[in-house]
Amino acid sequence: MAVTLHDIAEKTGVDVSTVSRAMNNKSNVKEETKQRIWQVAQTLGYRPNRVARSLVTQKTNTLGLVMPSTKCLGHTLFSWMLEGISLEAEKLGYSLSFSVVDIGIQGEKTAITKLEEHRVDGLILGWFKEKYIEESTLVQLAQREIPFIVIGDRHLSSRDINMIACDNFLGAYKATNHLIDLGHEKIALISGRTDNPIVKNRLAGFNAALEQAGIHYSDQSIKRLMKEEDFSAAGAGERGMRSLLDSDEEFTAVFVLSDMCAAEAIRAIQQRGLNVPNDYAVVGFDGAEYGRLLNPSLTTVKQPYREIGQKAVRMLKQLIAGEVLPKNRVWIEPQLIIRESCGAQRTATATQ
Amino acid sequence: MAVTLHDIAEKTGVDVSTVSRAMNNKSNVKEETKQRIWQVAQTLGYRPNRVARSLVTQKTNTLGLVMPSTKCLGHTLFSWMLEGISLEAEKLGYSLSFSVVDIGIQGEKTAITKLEEHRVDGLILGWFKEKYIEESTLVQLAQREIPFIVIGDRHLSSRDINMIACDNFLGAYKATNHLIDLGHEKIALISGRTDNPIVKNRLAGFNAALEQAGIHYSDQSIKRLMKEEDFSAAGAGERGMRSLLDSDEEFTAVFVLSDMCAAEAIRAIQQRGLNVPNDYAVVGFDGAEYGRLLNPSLTTVKQPYREIGQKAVRMLKQLIAGEVLPKNRVWIEPQLIIRESCGAQRTATATQ
DNA sequence: TATATGTATGCAAACGTTTGAATATAATTG
DNA sequence: CAATTATATTCAAACGTTTGCATACATATA
């Protein structure tokens, strides 16, 4: 049986309340008594029971992290996010309770319910697409007493919901500008599904950059230059690229909205005996580690999910403390990683 | 304030104990009363307080997962493992408490201590190298009452410690045999640090395959054919490969002990204007997703960490139930993924 | 009808802490 | 030295459950 405050109290001949205060290093207990109590606690191998403590203090110092089970976990972004979250949680004294949710009939409700039952102090909801957790569910959650933060770009009309995400507009803008700076004027696009808010924002950034540079395509060109694919499905990049190569439309660069698709696109180009970046420049989106391992290595936009995770925890802490966040929509700026696939970098070390 | 059993008791005019029994669907409660209680619980939005429950039942239904913070999280293997663990934990009714540990002065002790304080029912210790958690610490932990499982190949002399890992010997054996089957007789090796048990086992598998095929190298050749590098450090594969290409020793294939290094090796070969697999066959180790995105796609050994995570949870459950495991060392068989980098597969789809 | 069996509910203690209020002891003050 | 204040400690209730035991009532048995 684990040793409790009572055991220490008995051994030292003092009341449990005194022992409790001593263990929490409260001021109103004599230094000598403290020492004696600590001594005994030490030798007995005392470990405070956080369960009991939580029951009376009404807080668990635990944050709940909920993720959809749809292969997100394998994604680079998730690892970064988890790292950011867990390190910052650790730093701020929180434990982390992790749940994956089988998307489907109300999976998310059971997961959130479970965490509610565990009385976590706050909740981080990662990357749920609109269709998996509808806004109405979030609004409902906001009415319960537990504070939460949504991670990932999505459309939200309610102001009661706090969200943090990558600035997809800015990322696409940077990538496109990079291509423009390198002299490209005809830029093809392998996109994601355009009903996805993430994709919408990236397209907007892409268009903004073109417009600013005074580049304009005919409606017909746009139709031929843009391939709408599911950018998280294997084979999408290959299909999109081949379709582009087969079209009559001329272009010198491709902006691909995910690194995985970009890598497939590069393969597809190379398989036709063509060269990247000489025949076509390719830029991706995500910033996955393996980008540097490709040949040519991939120029891409790095989504700042480590930072996002970290910041999410900080925001959540504020929320838990009852503070009101200055902004309830936060977008973090992504960085352009320049490597070889656009020709801007020719050096061939593998460490970058 | 959250609604409790008392609230329901008051509303239904019945004792809390009856309400408790009803909520847990115990048999000794009249059906009609149950219905009435459930009804009230429903409308009041009752959520059982697991903290309170845990205090009396003395179990939390929570598993603790402890990981070193040393960039493991970004590794493919970790994602798989986490997925396996979390899905299986979910299935078995456990919650998951996740902790990263800053390696350093007793980092691991504080993390484990924290989880102990949280009274997790069991512990999964992921991938700690010998130098981060020494066996003595594990033995000490085994003497406390909390059951745990160590994930990852490492040398352990104590029989009180339960371990599960990838069968590195078998993986290397499979990879080497694949090369031998393809007719290769001179196989170079880009290894990890040979003081690492993982590496030792892989080397043993490599040698076993060679020996079985009746292939034997002179001591001098061995020295020239094997490059010892830190296979998880960026640039190691490139350095190792260049060094091999610069040597006079002839060889037709390279076995690289990590996918990352293998990818770098391929780049290094290609940068000399040589071809993979025609000039050199390359086989990796890990089974990372991005292997299929390389050009040529990478033949590799897939470490079964999804399965390992899953199995670890199952074993832990048994341990918690007080059962004795049939084996306290479990090695899971890895699979060879045959793609293009050895020439065994020439088709060029990107989905495989 | 009295006794035994079973079923449904209530009572009260327990889990291991924290914490406000009460008390006892020591130190300070006029 | 008595009165006041500060310090150190104890008391007891509370947090929200679970669960063994006692009790009440209904039903079956002799």
PDB file of C-alpha atoms in Angstrom, chain A residues 10-190:
ATOM      1  CA  GLU A  10       1.565   9.021  12.738  1.00  0.00           C
ATOM      2  CA  LYS A  11       5.303   8.605  12.495  1.00  0.00           C
ATOM      3  CA  THR A  12       6.013  12.215  13.378  1.00  0.00           C
ATOM      4  CA  GLY A  13       3.265  12.502  15.961  1.00  0.00           C
ATOM      5  CA  VAL A  14       1.655  15.478  14.340  1.00  0.00           C
ATOM      6  CA  ASP A  15      -1.660  16.101  12.597  1.00  0.00           C
ATOM      7  CA  VAL A  16      -2.129  15.327   8.885  1.00  0.00           C
ATOM      8  CA  SER A  17      -3.032  18.922   8.216  1.00  0.00           C
ATOM      9  CA  THR A  18       0.365  19.985   9.452  1.00  0.00           C
ATOM     10  CA  VAL A  19       1.988  17.366   7.308  1.00  0.00           C
ATOM     11  CA  SER A  20       0.017  18.575   4.313  1.00  0.00           C
ATOM     12  CA  ARG A  21       1.099  22.144   4.914  1.00  0.00           C
ATOM     13  CA  ALA A  22       4.685  21.063   5.385  1.00  0.00           C
ATOM     14  CA  MET A  23       4.692  19.094   2.149  1.00  0.00           C
ATOM     15  CA  ASN A  24       3.325  22.085   0.293  1.00  0.00           C
ATOM     16  CA  ASN A  25       5.925  24.223   2.003  1.00  0.00           C
ATOM     17  CA  LYS A  26       3.396  26.596   3.458  1.00  0.00           C
ATOM     18  CA  SER A  27       4.757  29.392   5.610  1.00  0.00           C
ATOM     19  CA  ASN A  28       2.802  28.762   8.774  1.00  0.00           C
ATOM     20  CA  VAL A  29       4.670  25.715   9.977  1.00  0.00           C
ATOM     21  CA  LYS A  30       7.784  25.751  12.073  1.00  0.00           C
ATOM     22  CA  GLU A  31      10.982  25.213  10.160  1.00  0.00           C
ATOM     23  CA  GLU A  32      12.105  22.482  12.490  1.00  0.00           C
ATOM     24  CA  THR A  33       8.809  20.592  12.104  1.00  0.00           C
ATOM     25  CA  LYS A  34       9.037  20.870   8.344  1.00  0.00           C
ATOM     26  CA  GLN A  35      12.470  19.357   8.331  1.00  0.00           C
ATOM     27  CA  ARG A  36      11.352  16.510  10.538  1.00  0.00           C
ATOM     28  CA  ILE A  37       8.326  15.836   8.331  1.00  0.00           C
ATOM     29  CA  TRP A  38      10.333  16.018   5.119  1.00  0.00           C
ATOM     30  CA  GLN A  39      12.831  13.660   6.578  1.00  0.00           C
ATOM     31  CA  VAL A  40      10.179  11.071   7.360  1.00  0.00           C
ATOM     32  CA  ALA A  41       8.433  11.581   4.007  1.00  0.00           C
ATOM     33  CA  GLN A  42      11.721  10.999   2.289  1.00  0.00           C
ATOM     34  CA  THR A  43      12.573   7.773   4.081  1.00  0.00           C
ATOM     35  CA  LEU A  44       9.049   6.463   3.697  1.00  0.00           C
ATOM     36  CA  GLY A  45       9.116   7.225  -0.021  1.00  0.00           C
ATOM     37  CA  TYR A  46       6.025   9.376   0.058  1.00  0.00           C
ATOM     38  CA  ARG A  47       4.345  10.311  -3.250  1.00  0.00           C
ATOM     39  CA  PRO A  48       1.487  12.753  -2.979  1.00  0.00           C
ATOM     40  CA  ASN A  49      -1.715  11.338  -4.381  1.00  0.00           C
ATOM     41  CA  ARG A  50      -2.780  13.759  -7.058  1.00  0.00           C
ATOM     42  CA  VAL A  51      -6.111  12.078  -7.426  1.00  0.00           C
ATOM     43  CA  ALA A  52      -7.037  12.922  -3.868  1.00  0.00           C
ATOM     44  CA  ARG A  53      -5.646  16.375  -4.248  1.00  0.00           C
ATOM     45  CA  SER A  54      -7.575  17.004  -7.421  1.00  0.00           C
ATOM     46  CA  LEU A  55     -10.768  15.973  -5.743  1.00  0.00           C
ATOM     47  CA  VAL A  56     -10.544  18.723  -3.204  1.00  0.00           C
ATOM     48  CA  THR A  57      -8.837  21.409  -5.252  1.00  0.00           C
ATOM     49  CA  GLN A  58     -11.176  20.816  -8.156  1.00  0.00           C
ATOM     50  CA  LYS A  59      -8.415  20.935 -10.673  1.00  0.00           C
ATOM     51  CA  THR A  60      -6.272  18.272 -12.221  1.00  0.00           C
ATOM     52  CA  ASN A  61      -3.473  20.290 -13.803  1.00  0.00           C
ATOM     53  CA  THR A  62      -4.089  18.200 -16.849  1.00  0.00           C
ATOM     54  CA  LEU A  63      -4.721  19.263 -20.402  1.00  0.00           C
ATOM     55  CA  GLY A  64      -6.625  17.061 -22.801  1.00  0.00           C
ATOM     56  CA  LEU A  65      -5.466  16.666 -26.376  1.00  0.00           C
ATOM     57  CA  VAL A  66      -7.973  15.219 -28.801  1.00  0.00           C
ATOM     58  CA  MET A  67      -7.041  14.149 -32.310  1.00  0.00           C
ATOM     59  CA  PRO A  68      -8.944  12.471 -35.103  1.00  0.00           C
ATOM     60  CA  SER A  69      -7.626   9.005 -35.823  1.00  0.00           C
ATOM     61  CA  THR A  70      -7.499   9.619 -39.551  1.00  0.00           C
ATOM     62  CA  LYS A  71      -3.811   9.093 -40.199  1.00  0.00           C
ATOM     63  CA  CYS A  72      -3.015  12.535 -38.829  1.00  0.00           C
ATOM     64  CA  LEU A  73      -0.678  10.936 -36.359  1.00  0.00           C
ATOM     65  CA  GLY A  74       1.688   9.903 -39.094  1.00  0.00           C
ATOM     66  CA  HIS A  75       1.926  13.412 -40.403  1.00  0.00           C
ATOM     67  CA  THR A  76       5.009  15.480 -39.772  1.00  0.00           C
ATOM     68  CA  LEU A  77       2.868  18.358 -38.635  1.00  0.00           C
ATOM     69  CA  PHE A  78       1.385  16.309 -35.865  1.00  0.00           C
ATOM     70  CA  SER A  79       4.764  15.396 -34.459  1.00  0.00           C
ATOM     71  CA  TRP A  80       5.781  19.001 -34.344  1.00  0.00           C
ATOM     72  CA  MET A  81       2.542  19.991 -32.745  1.00  0.00           C
ATOM     73  CA  LEU A  82       2.743  17.270 -30.150  1.00  0.00           C
ATOM     74  CA  GLU A  83       6.270  18.252 -29.345  1.00  0.00           C
ATOM     75  CA  GLY A  84       5.305  21.886 -28.954  1.00  0.00           C
ATOM     76  CA  ILE A  85       2.332  21.026 -26.823  1.00  0.00           C
ATOM     77  CA  SER A  86       3.970  18.490 -24.584  1.00  0.00           C
ATOM     78  CA  LEU A  87       7.102  20.493 -23.931  1.00  0.00           C
ATOM     79  CA  GLU A  88       5.173  23.632 -23.129  1.00  0.00           C
ATOM     80  CA  ALA A  89       2.685  21.737 -20.998  1.00  0.00           C
ATOM     81  CA  GLU A  90       5.540  20.211 -19.085  1.00  0.00           C
ATOM     82  CA  LYS A  91       7.079  23.620 -18.622  1.00  0.00           C
ATOM     83  CA  LEU A  92       3.852  25.110 -17.330  1.00  0.00           C
ATOM     84  CA  GLY A  93       3.261  22.228 -14.949  1.00  0.00           C
ATOM     85  CA  TYR A  94       0.485  20.519 -16.829  1.00  0.00           C
ATOM     86  CA  SER A  95       0.125  16.864 -17.580  1.00  0.00           C
ATOM     87  CA  LEU A  96      -1.178  15.796 -20.929  1.00  0.00           C
ATOM     88  CA  SER A  97      -4.015  13.405 -21.559  1.00  0.00           C
ATOM     89  CA  PHE A  98      -4.058  12.186 -25.101  1.00  0.00           C
ATOM     90  CA  SER A  99      -7.061  10.817 -26.968  1.00  0.00           C
ATOM     91  CA  VAL A 100      -7.573   9.726 -30.498  1.00  0.00           C
ATOM     92  CA  VAL A 101     -11.056   9.707 -31.832  1.00  0.00           C
ATOM     93  CA  ASP A 102     -12.403   7.277 -34.297  1.00  0.00           C
ATOM     94  CA  ILE A 103     -14.205   9.512 -36.674  1.00  0.00           C
ATOM     95  CA  GLY A 104     -17.685   8.289 -37.212  1.00  0.00           C
ATOM     96  CA  ILE A 105     -20.891   8.279 -35.321  1.00  0.00           C
ATOM     97  CA  GLN A 106     -20.275  10.784 -32.577  1.00  0.00           C
ATOM     98  CA  GLY A 107     -16.792   9.556 -31.894  1.00  0.00           C
ATOM     99  CA  GLU A 108     -15.671  13.024 -30.971  1.00  0.00           C
ATOM    100  CA  LYS A 109     -18.424  13.382 -28.427  1.00  0.00           C
ATOM    101  CA  THR A 110     -17.388  10.302 -26.536  1.00  0.00           C
ATOM    102  CA  ALA A 111     -13.769  11.391 -26.497  1.00  0.00           C
ATOM    103  CA  ILE A 112     -14.557  14.851 -25.261  1.00  0.00           C
ATOM    104  CA  THR A 113     -17.017  13.443 -22.785  1.00  0.00           C
ATOM    105  CA  LYS A 114     -14.358  11.124 -21.472  1.00  0.00           C
ATOM    106  CA  LEU A 115     -11.947  13.962 -20.963  1.00  0.00           C
ATOM    107  CA  GLU A 116     -14.663  15.960 -19.278  1.00  0.00           C
ATOM    108  CA  GLU A 117     -15.178  13.074 -16.908  1.00  0.00           C
ATOM    109  CA  HIS A 118     -11.476  13.112 -16.194  1.00  0.00           C
ATOM    110  CA  ARG A 119     -11.951  16.740 -15.280  1.00  0.00           C
ATOM    111  CA  VAL A 120      -9.124  18.038 -17.418  1.00  0.00           C
ATOM    112  CA  ASP A 121      -8.578  21.727 -16.888  1.00  0.00           C
ATOM    113  CA  GLY A 122      -8.631  22.509 -20.582  1.00  0.00           C
ATOM    114  CA  LEU A 123      -8.916  20.943 -23.979  1.00  0.00           C
ATOM    115  CA  ILE A 124      -6.996  21.153 -27.228  1.00  0.00           C
ATOM    116  CA  LEU A 125      -8.879  19.997 -30.285  1.00  0.00           C
ATOM    117  CA  GLY A 126      -6.560  19.174 -33.121  1.00  0.00           C
ATOM    118  CA  TRP A 127      -7.335  19.326 -36.801  1.00  0.00           C
ATOM    119  CA  PHE A 128     -10.864  18.274 -37.005  1.00  0.00           C
ATOM    120  CA  LYS A 129     -12.337  18.914 -40.367  1.00  0.00           C
ATOM    121  CA  GLU A 130     -15.662  20.662 -40.490  1.00  0.00           C
ATOM    122  CA  LYS A 131     -17.416  17.494 -41.337  1.00  0.00           C
ATOM    123  CA  TYR A 132     -16.005  15.641 -38.358  1.00  0.00           C
ATOM    124  CA  ILE A 133     -16.757  18.215 -35.709  1.00  0.00           C
ATOM    125  CA  GLU A 134     -19.362  20.684 -36.758  1.00  0.00           C
ATOM    126  CA  GLU A 135     -19.360  24.174 -35.438  1.00  0.00           C
ATOM    127  CA  SER A 136     -22.585  23.511 -33.575  1.00  0.00           C
ATOM    128  CA  THR A 137     -20.804  20.885 -31.502  1.00  0.00           C
ATOM    129  CA  LEU A 138     -18.088  23.384 -30.673  1.00  0.00           C
ATOM    130  CA  VAL A 139     -20.579  26.023 -29.702  1.00  0.00           C
ATOM    131  CA  GLN A 140     -22.236  23.509 -27.448  1.00  0.00           C
ATOM    132  CA  LEU A 141     -18.887  22.683 -25.901  1.00  0.00           C
ATOM    133  CA  ALA A 142     -18.206  26.359 -25.348  1.00  0.00           C
ATOM    134  CA  GLN A 143     -21.301  26.521 -23.196  1.00  0.00           C
ATOM    135  CA  ARG A 144     -19.971  23.930 -20.817  1.00  0.00           C
ATOM    136  CA  GLU A 145     -17.489  25.227 -18.285  1.00  0.00           C
ATOM    137  CA  ILE A 146     -14.352  23.704 -19.781  1.00  0.00           C
ATOM    138  CA  PRO A 147     -12.086  26.012 -21.786  1.00  0.00           C
ATOM    139  CA  PHE A 148     -10.716  24.786 -25.099  1.00  0.00           C
ATOM    140  CA  ILE A 149      -8.752  25.742 -28.163  1.00  0.00           C
ATOM    141  CA  VAL A 150      -9.176  24.575 -31.706  1.00  0.00           C
ATOM    142  CA  ILE A 151      -6.055  23.979 -33.739  1.00  0.00           C
ATOM    143  CA  GLY A 152      -6.196  24.236 -37.489  1.00  0.00           C
ATOM    144  CA  ASP A 153      -7.526  26.596 -40.088  1.00  0.00           C
ATOM    145  CA  ARG A 154     -11.265  26.343 -40.399  1.00  0.00           C
ATOM    146  CA  HIS A 155     -14.168  28.595 -40.868  1.00  0.00           C
ATOM    147  CA  LEU A 156     -15.846  29.571 -37.623  1.00  0.00           C
ATOM    148  CA  SER A 157     -18.576  32.113 -37.254  1.00  0.00           C
ATOM    149  CA  SER A 158     -18.955  31.951 -33.501  1.00  0.00           C
ATOM    150  CA  ARG A 159     -16.727  34.341 -31.579  1.00  0.00           C
ATOM    151  CA  ASP A 160     -16.862  32.131 -28.496  1.00  0.00           C
ATOM    152  CA  ILE A 161     -14.430  29.696 -29.997  1.00  0.00           C
ATOM    153  CA  ASN A 162     -10.680  30.202 -29.835  1.00  0.00           C
ATOM    154  CA  MET A 163      -8.605  29.021 -32.751  1.00  0.00           C
ATOM    155  CA  ILE A 164      -4.971  28.930 -33.724  1.00  0.00           C
ATOM    156  CA  ALA A 165      -3.583  27.895 -37.081  1.00  0.00           C
ATOM    157  CA  CYS A 166      -0.959  28.320 -39.718  1.00  0.00           C
ATOM    158  CA  ASP A 167      -1.342  31.402 -41.857  1.00  0.00           C
ATOM    159  CA  ASN A 168      -2.029  29.547 -45.061  1.00  0.00           C
ATOM    160  CA  PHE A 169      -2.634  32.685 -47.051  1.00  0.00           C
ATOM    161  CA  LEU A 170       0.758  34.066 -46.172  1.00  0.00           C
ATOM    162  CA  GLY A 171       2.488  30.750 -46.805  1.00  0.00           C
ATOM    163  CA  ALA A 172       1.103  30.445 -50.298  1.00  0.00           C
ATOM    164  CA  TYR A 173       1.877  34.082 -50.910  1.00  0.00           C
ATOM    165  CA  LYS A 174       5.516  33.555 -49.953  1.00  0.00           C
ATOM    166  CA  ALA A 175       5.872  30.447 -52.101  1.00  0.00           C
ATOM    167  CA  THR A 176       4.337  32.099 -55.121  1.00  0.00           C
ATOM    168  CA  ASN A 177       6.434  35.209 -54.714  1.00  0.00           C
ATOM    169  CA  HIS A 178       9.520  33.057 -54.597  1.00  0.00           C
ATOM    170  CA  LEU A 179       8.641  31.588 -57.973  1.00  0.00           C
ATOM    171  CA  ILE A 180       7.845  35.002 -59.377  1.00  0.00           C
ATOM    172  CA  ASP A 181      11.133  36.372 -58.095  1.00  0.00           C
ATOM    173  CA  LEU A 182      12.900  33.586 -59.960  1.00  0.00           C
ATOM    174  CA  GLY A 183      11.258  34.794 -63.160  1.00  0.00           C
ATOM    175  CA  HIS A 184       8.406  32.345 -63.497  1.00  0.00           C
ATOM    176  CA  GLU A 185       5.291  33.767 -65.057  1.00  0.00           C
ATOM    177  CA  LYS A 186       3.322  30.682 -65.871  1.00  0.00           C
ATOM    178  CA  ILE A 187       2.772  28.800 -62.666  1.00  0.00           C
ATOM    179  CA  ALA A 188       0.693  25.660 -62.518  1.00  0.00           C
ATOM    180  CA  LEU A 189      -1.039  24.544 -59.362  1.00  0.00           C
ATOM    181  CA  ILE A 190      -1.727  21.167 -57.878  1.00  0.00           C
TER     182      ILE A 190
END
